[in-house]
Short mmCIF file of C-alpha atoms in Angstrom, two decimals:
data_model
loop_
_atom_site.label_atom_id
_atom_site.label_comp_id
_atom_site.label_asym_id
_atom_site.label_seq_id
_atom_site.Cartn_x
_atom_site.Cartn_y
_atom_site.Cartn_z
CA MET A 1 103.35 61.66 112.08
CA GLN A 2 103.57 58.44 110.08
CA GLY A 3 104.43 59.02 106.44
CA LEU A 4 106.01 62.44 107.07
CA SER A 5 109.68 63.38 107.00
CA TYR A 6 111.25 66.55 108.37
CA PRO A 7 114.27 68.08 106.60
CA PHE A 8 114.90 70.45 109.54
CA ASP A 9 115.56 69.14 113.03
CA SER A 10 114.72 72.41 114.75
CA PRO A 11 113.26 75.83 113.91
CA PRO A 12 115.20 79.08 113.59
CA SER A 13 115.46 81.39 116.56
CA PHE A 14 112.81 84.10 116.71
CA GLY A 15 113.64 86.90 114.30
CA ASP A 16 116.56 85.05 112.66
CA PRO A 17 115.73 83.86 109.11
CA ILE A 18 117.40 80.74 107.71
CA GLU A 19 117.66 79.36 104.18
CA VAL A 20 115.19 76.73 102.99
CA THR A 21 116.20 76.90 99.34
CA ALA A 22 118.17 79.48 97.37
CA ALA A 23 114.89 81.36 96.82
CA VAL A 24 113.16 80.92 100.20
CA ARG A 25 113.97 81.97 103.77
CA TRP A 26 112.16 80.78 106.91
CA LEU A 27 111.47 83.28 109.71
CA ARG A 28 109.73 82.54 113.00
CA MET A 29 107.97 85.05 115.28
CA PRO A 30 106.55 84.57 118.81
CA LEU A 31 102.85 84.38 119.76
CA PRO A 32 101.54 84.96 123.32
CA TRP A 33 99.24 81.91 123.23
CA SER A 34 99.42 78.18 123.83
CA LEU A 35 100.48 78.00 120.17
CA ASP A 36 103.61 80.07 120.78
CA HIS A 37 104.93 80.78 117.28
CA VAL A 38 104.06 81.52 113.68
CA ASN A 39 106.24 80.70 110.68
CA LEU A 40 106.77 83.43 108.10
CA TYR A 41 108.56 83.01 104.79
CA LEU A 42 110.49 85.24 102.42
CA LEU A 43 110.57 84.69 98.65
CA THR A 44 113.15 86.33 96.43
CA ASN A 45 111.79 88.87 93.99
CA GLU A 46 113.30 91.30 91.49
CA HIS A 47 114.04 93.97 94.07
CA GLY A 48 114.48 92.02 97.30
CA TRP A 49 112.05 89.82 99.23
CA THR A 50 108.34 89.16 99.39
CA LEU A 51 107.26 88.46 102.97
CA ILE A 52 104.55 85.84 103.45
CA ASP A 53 102.49 86.84 106.53
CA THR A 54 103.68 89.06 109.36
CA GLY A 55 102.83 87.69 112.82
CA LEU A 56 101.36 89.90 115.54
CA CYS A 57 102.23 93.52 116.18
CA THR A 58 103.48 93.16 119.75
CA PRO A 59 106.37 95.07 121.38
CA GLU A 60 108.45 91.88 121.34
CA ALA A 61 107.78 91.32 117.64
CA GLN A 62 108.55 94.96 116.79
CA ARG A 63 111.89 94.61 118.56
CA LEU A 64 112.70 91.46 116.58
CA TRP A 65 111.75 93.16 113.32
CA GLN A 66 114.05 96.16 113.76
CA PRO A 67 117.29 94.56 112.40
CA LEU A 68 115.41 93.13 109.43
CA ILE A 69 113.85 96.51 108.67
CA LYS A 70 117.20 98.29 108.86
CA GLU A 71 119.49 95.71 107.28
CA GLY A 72 117.17 93.57 105.18
CA VAL A 73 117.62 89.82 104.75
CA ASP A 74 120.97 88.80 103.30
CA GLY A 75 121.45 92.51 102.61
CA ARG A 76 118.29 92.78 100.46
CA PRO A 77 115.14 94.69 101.53
CA ILE A 78 111.63 93.36 102.06
CA THR A 79 109.64 95.12 99.33
CA GLU A 80 106.30 93.26 99.30
CA ILE A 81 103.98 91.58 101.78
CA LEU A 82 101.56 88.78 100.88
CA LEU A 83 98.98 87.80 103.50
CA THR A 84 97.68 84.24 103.27
CA HIS A 85 94.57 85.00 105.36
CA HIS A 86 93.12 87.49 107.82
CA HIS A 87 93.73 85.86 111.22
CA PRO A 88 95.66 88.15 113.61
CA ASP A 89 98.77 85.94 113.85
CA HIS A 90 99.12 86.30 110.08
CA ILE A 91 98.22 89.98 109.48
CA GLY A 92 98.76 91.65 112.86
CA ALA A 93 101.91 93.56 111.91
CA ALA A 94 101.03 94.13 108.23
CA SER A 95 100.10 97.81 108.50
CA TRP A 96 103.04 98.66 110.75
CA LEU A 97 105.54 96.75 108.59
CA SER A 98 104.13 98.23 105.40
CA GLU A 99 104.80 101.72 106.76
CA GLN A 100 108.25 100.82 108.12
CA LEU A 101 109.35 99.14 104.90
CA GLY A 102 107.38 101.07 102.29
CA ALA A 103 106.14 97.66 101.14
CA ALA A 104 102.95 96.96 99.21
CA VAL A 105 100.45 94.54 100.81
CA SER A 106 98.37 91.94 98.96
CA MET A 107 95.64 89.52 100.04
CA HIS A 108 92.48 87.84 98.77
CA PRO A 109 89.44 90.19 98.73
CA ASN A 110 87.41 87.73 100.83
CA GLU A 111 90.11 87.92 103.49
CA TYR A 112 90.23 91.71 103.46
CA GLN A 113 86.47 91.85 103.82
CA ALA A 114 86.65 89.45 106.77
CA ALA A 115 89.47 91.48 108.32
CA THR A 116 87.35 94.64 108.25
CA ALA A 117 84.74 92.76 110.29
CA VAL A 118 87.32 91.48 112.79
CA TYR A 119 89.15 94.76 113.34
CA PRO A 120 87.81 96.41 115.32
CA ALA A 121 85.54 93.58 116.46
CA PRO A 122 82.02 94.44 117.66
CA ALA A 123 81.63 94.22 121.43
CA THR A 124 78.18 92.63 121.44
CA LEU A 125 76.29 90.10 119.37
CA GLU A 126 73.73 91.59 117.02
CA THR A 127 70.30 89.94 117.15
CA PRO A 128 70.07 89.38 113.35
CA LEU A 129 73.49 87.66 113.41
CA TYR A 130 72.41 85.40 116.24
CA GLU A 131 69.15 84.53 114.51
CA THR A 132 70.82 83.73 111.18
CA LEU A 133 74.05 82.09 112.35
CA TYR A 134 73.92 80.62 115.85
CA GLN A 135 70.26 80.00 116.65
CA PRO A 136 69.65 77.61 113.70
CA LEU A 137 72.63 75.58 114.88
CA GLY A 138 71.13 75.19 118.32
CA LEU A 139 73.19 77.63 120.39
CA ARG A 140 71.25 79.39 123.12
CA ARG A 141 71.39 83.17 123.21
CA GLN A 142 73.37 83.32 126.48
CA ASP A 143 75.96 80.86 125.11
CA ALA A 144 76.27 82.81 121.87
CA ASP A 145 76.75 86.09 123.77
CA GLN A 146 79.54 84.57 125.85
CA LEU A 147 81.21 83.19 122.74
CA HIS A 148 80.97 86.50 120.95
CA GLN A 149 82.47 88.44 123.84
CA ILE A 150 85.58 86.27 123.50
CA TYR A 151 85.71 86.86 119.75
CA ALA A 152 85.34 90.59 120.38
CA ASN A 153 89.02 90.54 121.45
CA TRP A 154 90.09 88.63 118.34
CA GLY A 155 91.58 91.67 116.62
CA MET A 156 93.64 92.92 119.55
CA GLY A 157 96.89 91.68 118.01
CA ILE A 158 96.30 93.70 114.84
CA ASP A 159 98.00 97.09 114.70
CA ALA A 160 95.62 98.31 111.98
CA LEU A 161 94.52 97.19 108.56
CA PRO A 162 96.73 98.25 105.65
CA ALA A 163 95.37 101.47 104.14
CA ASN A 164 95.88 100.16 100.62
CA CYS A 165 95.71 96.47 99.88
CA ARG A 166 96.22 94.91 96.47
CA THR A 167 93.95 92.10 95.36
CA LEU A 168 95.20 88.57 94.82
CA THR A 169 92.93 85.72 93.77
CA GLU A 170 93.34 82.02 93.09
CA SER A 171 93.97 82.84 89.40
CA SER A 172 96.91 85.13 90.22
CA VAL A 173 100.46 83.97 89.51
CA LEU A 174 103.45 85.51 91.27
CA GLN A 175 106.47 85.97 88.99
CA HIS A 176 109.61 86.03 91.13
CA GLY A 177 112.66 85.88 88.90
CA ALA A 178 112.77 82.44 87.32
CA ASP A 179 110.11 81.16 89.76
CA ASN A 180 106.38 81.22 89.23
CA TRP A 181 104.21 80.80 92.32
CA GLN A 182 100.68 79.53 91.78
CA LEU A 183 98.10 80.43 94.42
CA HIS A 184 96.01 77.56 95.76
CA TYR A 185 92.78 78.51 97.48
CA SER A 186 90.59 77.28 100.31
CA GLN A 187 87.43 78.65 101.98
CA GLY A 188 87.40 76.46 105.10
CA HIS A 189 89.74 77.71 107.85
CA SER A 190 89.15 81.21 106.50
CA PRO A 191 87.10 82.61 103.59
CA GLY A 192 89.90 82.95 101.03
CA GLN A 193 93.17 81.47 102.29
CA LEU A 194 95.95 81.48 99.70
CA ALA A 195 98.75 78.89 99.61
CA PRO A 196 101.57 79.71 97.15
CA PHE A 197 103.13 76.76 95.29
CA CYS A 198 106.26 76.83 93.11
CA PRO A 199 106.18 73.97 90.54
CA LYS A 200 109.85 74.45 89.68
CA ARG A 201 111.03 73.99 93.26
CA ARG A 202 108.13 71.82 94.43
CA VAL A 203 107.60 74.02 97.46
CA LEU A 204 104.19 74.78 99.00
CA LEU A 205 103.67 77.58 101.52
CA SER A 206 100.65 75.96 103.12
CA GLY A 207 99.73 78.60 105.69
CA ASP A 208 97.19 77.03 108.04
CA LEU A 209 95.74 74.79 105.34
CA VAL A 210 98.08 71.86 106.07
CA LEU A 211 99.99 71.65 109.36
CA PRO A 212 102.21 68.70 110.32
CA LYS A 213 100.97 67.83 113.82
CA ILE A 214 97.80 69.75 114.54
CA SER A 215 94.70 70.49 112.49
CA SER A 216 93.61 74.05 111.84
CA ASN A 217 90.47 75.26 113.51
CA ILE A 218 87.48 74.99 111.16
CA SER A 219 84.83 77.24 112.65
CA VAL A 220 81.41 78.66 112.09
CA THR A 221 82.07 82.21 113.31
CA PRO A 222 80.48 85.64 112.86
CA TRP A 223 83.05 86.35 110.13
CA ASN A 224 82.77 83.09 108.16
CA PRO A 225 80.41 83.61 105.21
CA GLU A 226 80.43 79.86 104.48
CA ARG A 227 77.65 77.87 106.01
CA ASN A 228 79.69 74.69 105.64
CA PRO A 229 83.38 75.49 106.23
CA LEU A 230 84.42 71.88 106.85
CA ALA A 231 83.20 70.81 103.42
CA ALA A 232 85.10 73.75 101.92
CA GLU A 233 88.27 72.75 103.79
CA MET A 234 88.00 69.17 102.51
CA GLN A 235 87.63 70.45 98.97
CA GLY A 236 90.68 72.69 99.40
CA LEU A 237 92.77 69.74 100.56
CA ASP A 238 91.51 67.57 97.71
CA ARG A 239 92.83 70.15 95.25
CA LEU A 240 96.27 69.92 96.88
CA ARG A 241 96.36 66.19 96.10
CA ASN A 242 97.26 67.21 92.54
CA LEU A 243 100.63 68.50 93.75
CA PRO A 244 103.69 66.20 93.61
CA ALA A 245 104.01 63.67 96.42
CA ASP A 246 107.53 64.93 97.26
CA THR A 247 106.42 68.57 97.68
CA LEU A 248 108.21 70.38 100.50
CA VAL A 249 105.47 71.84 102.70
CA LEU A 250 106.30 75.05 104.58
CA PRO A 251 103.50 75.42 107.18
CA ALA A 252 102.50 78.39 109.31
CA HIS A 253 103.05 76.37 112.49
CA GLY A 254 105.37 73.45 113.18
CA LEU A 255 108.32 72.20 111.14
CA PRO A 256 108.57 71.99 107.34
CA PHE A 257 107.85 68.49 106.09
CA ARG A 258 107.45 66.16 103.14
CA GLY A 259 104.52 63.79 102.92
CA LEU A 260 101.73 66.09 101.75
CA HIS A 261 99.42 63.32 100.54
CA ALA A 262 99.86 61.29 103.72
CA ARG A 263 99.08 64.34 105.86
CA ILE A 264 95.94 65.09 103.86
CA ASP A 265 94.84 61.49 104.40
CA GLN A 266 95.45 61.84 108.15
CA LEU A 267 93.50 65.07 108.44
CA GLN A 268 90.53 63.85 106.48
CA SER A 269 90.49 60.56 108.40
CA GLU A 270 90.44 62.49 111.70
CA TRP A 271 87.52 64.60 110.49
CA LEU A 272 85.55 61.57 109.31
CA ASP A 273 86.13 59.84 112.66
CA ARG A 274 84.82 62.90 114.50
CA LEU A 275 81.80 63.13 112.24
CA ALA A 276 81.01 59.45 112.82
CA SER A 277 81.37 59.96 116.58
CA ILE A 278 78.85 62.80 116.53
CA THR A 279 76.38 60.86 114.41
CA GLY A 280 76.69 57.83 116.69
CA HIS A 281 76.11 59.98 119.75
CA CYS A 282 73.02 61.61 118.30
CA VAL A 283 70.84 58.49 118.38
CA GLU A 284 69.00 60.62 120.92
CA PRO A 285 68.56 64.39 120.50
CA LYS A 286 71.67 66.28 121.63
CA HIS A 287 72.46 69.94 122.20
CA PRO A 288 75.72 71.19 120.60
CA LEU A 289 77.29 71.85 124.00
CA GLU A 290 76.77 68.18 124.90
CA LEU A 291 78.88 67.16 121.91
CA ILE A 292 81.99 69.24 122.63
CA PRO A 293 83.52 66.64 125.01
CA LEU A 294 83.47 64.12 122.15
CA LEU A 295 85.87 66.29 120.18
CA PHE A 296 87.95 68.30 122.65
CA ARG A 297 89.63 67.81 126.00
CA GLU A 298 87.98 69.11 129.16
CA GLY A 299 88.92 72.32 130.92
CA LEU A 300 89.25 74.63 127.91
CA THR A 301 88.87 78.32 128.69
CA GLY A 302 88.83 81.65 126.89
CA LEU A 303 89.71 81.60 123.20
CA ASP A 304 90.38 77.84 123.20
CA GLN A 305 86.84 77.27 124.47
CA ALA A 306 85.37 79.63 121.88
CA LEU A 307 87.22 77.84 119.09
CA ALA A 308 86.00 74.46 120.37
CA VAL A 309 82.38 75.64 120.32
CA SER A 310 82.75 77.15 116.85
CA GLU A 311 84.42 74.06 115.44
CA THR A 312 81.74 71.78 116.88
CA LEU A 313 79.20 73.90 115.03
CA SER A 314 81.13 73.34 111.79
CA TYR A 315 80.83 69.56 112.20
CA LEU A 316 77.10 69.91 112.78
CA SER A 317 76.79 72.13 109.69
CA TYR A 318 78.58 69.50 107.64
CA LEU A 319 76.36 66.67 108.87
CA LEU A 320 73.23 68.73 108.28
CA GLY A 321 74.41 69.42 104.73
CA GLN A 322 75.03 65.71 104.17
CA GLY A 323 71.58 64.83 105.49
CA GLU A 324 73.06 62.70 108.28
CA LEU A 325 71.57 64.85 111.06
CA GLU A 326 68.28 66.62 111.44
CA ARG A 327 67.54 69.59 113.63
CA ILE A 328 64.59 69.43 115.98
CA ARG A 329 63.21 71.66 118.74
CA ASP A 330 62.41 70.57 122.27
CA SER A 331 59.53 71.78 124.40
CA ASN A 332 61.49 74.89 125.40
CA GLY A 333 62.17 75.81 121.78
CA ASP A 334 65.88 74.92 122.01
CA CYS A 335 67.47 73.13 119.05
CA ARG A 336 68.70 69.58 119.29
CA PHE A 337 70.41 67.35 116.72
CA LEU A 338 69.26 63.83 115.90
CA ALA A 339 70.81 61.23 113.59
CA THR A 340 68.73 60.70 110.47
CA PRO A 341 67.21 57.19 110.40
CA VAL A 342 68.99 54.88 107.99
#
């Protein structure tokens, strides 16, 4: 990406942490999806390490964790776990690791609440949920049922939720030796994602909030309390503009990079281009499913298809909130979206 620089040429091997700074280690774990990895990080604390996110609880991951559980990292144990948000690739192994390590787990209360809805996920779509979430956005009942069946498997990579979970909010500060980590907050990609930032070291653990080469999915889902997650994501990125331009960004996926402000510009420009494309296409009434090809490649299946549908709905929610689209009903009672006359 233009304007970004990468201090690491390649990632660490799965399960083998490497040094980022004297106070931070980078650990990568495998995922069984098209996005085949998640980055985890370890911060030094008074007694050992604080682990940021856990990856999934798969047999392969458990095997990779065993040496770290027994021997620690650089001979020091993992004593705490901080979860940036509730998605399975970030919290899947939290309960299992907490028991193996005797480590306390912390996350934002909005994320814990969302996690209780995801795991175990309901197998069918409740009528009130459809009527309040999907129907006003124009999704037909049969399409919403198909989407929800895919989401019903969303929590399969989660071993269990931690029995006891400490609360962290955006006002919390982590004191790790001489380092203070401030917690930046966003309600777009998930309802309470936390991104730790160390002013002393100018290091941001961005989670899924800022990724170097892909954009995080911004979805209207059964577990998103926000009616306008894209607006919330834009606001979260705007707050990160206050961080130093030379901040080292440690993302959940991809390579660490510098160029935070440039990447924020790129992401927001991409979103605005997509929004303009939708508005331009809606000079005649359009159903949401007709708009998906404007934003995503053809041939998506399974979870990728579900995420494409949900993200398209988030763009429509944003444009409705901005007054750039209006929702109308056709003769069959189905919703359509039409650009507001200038």
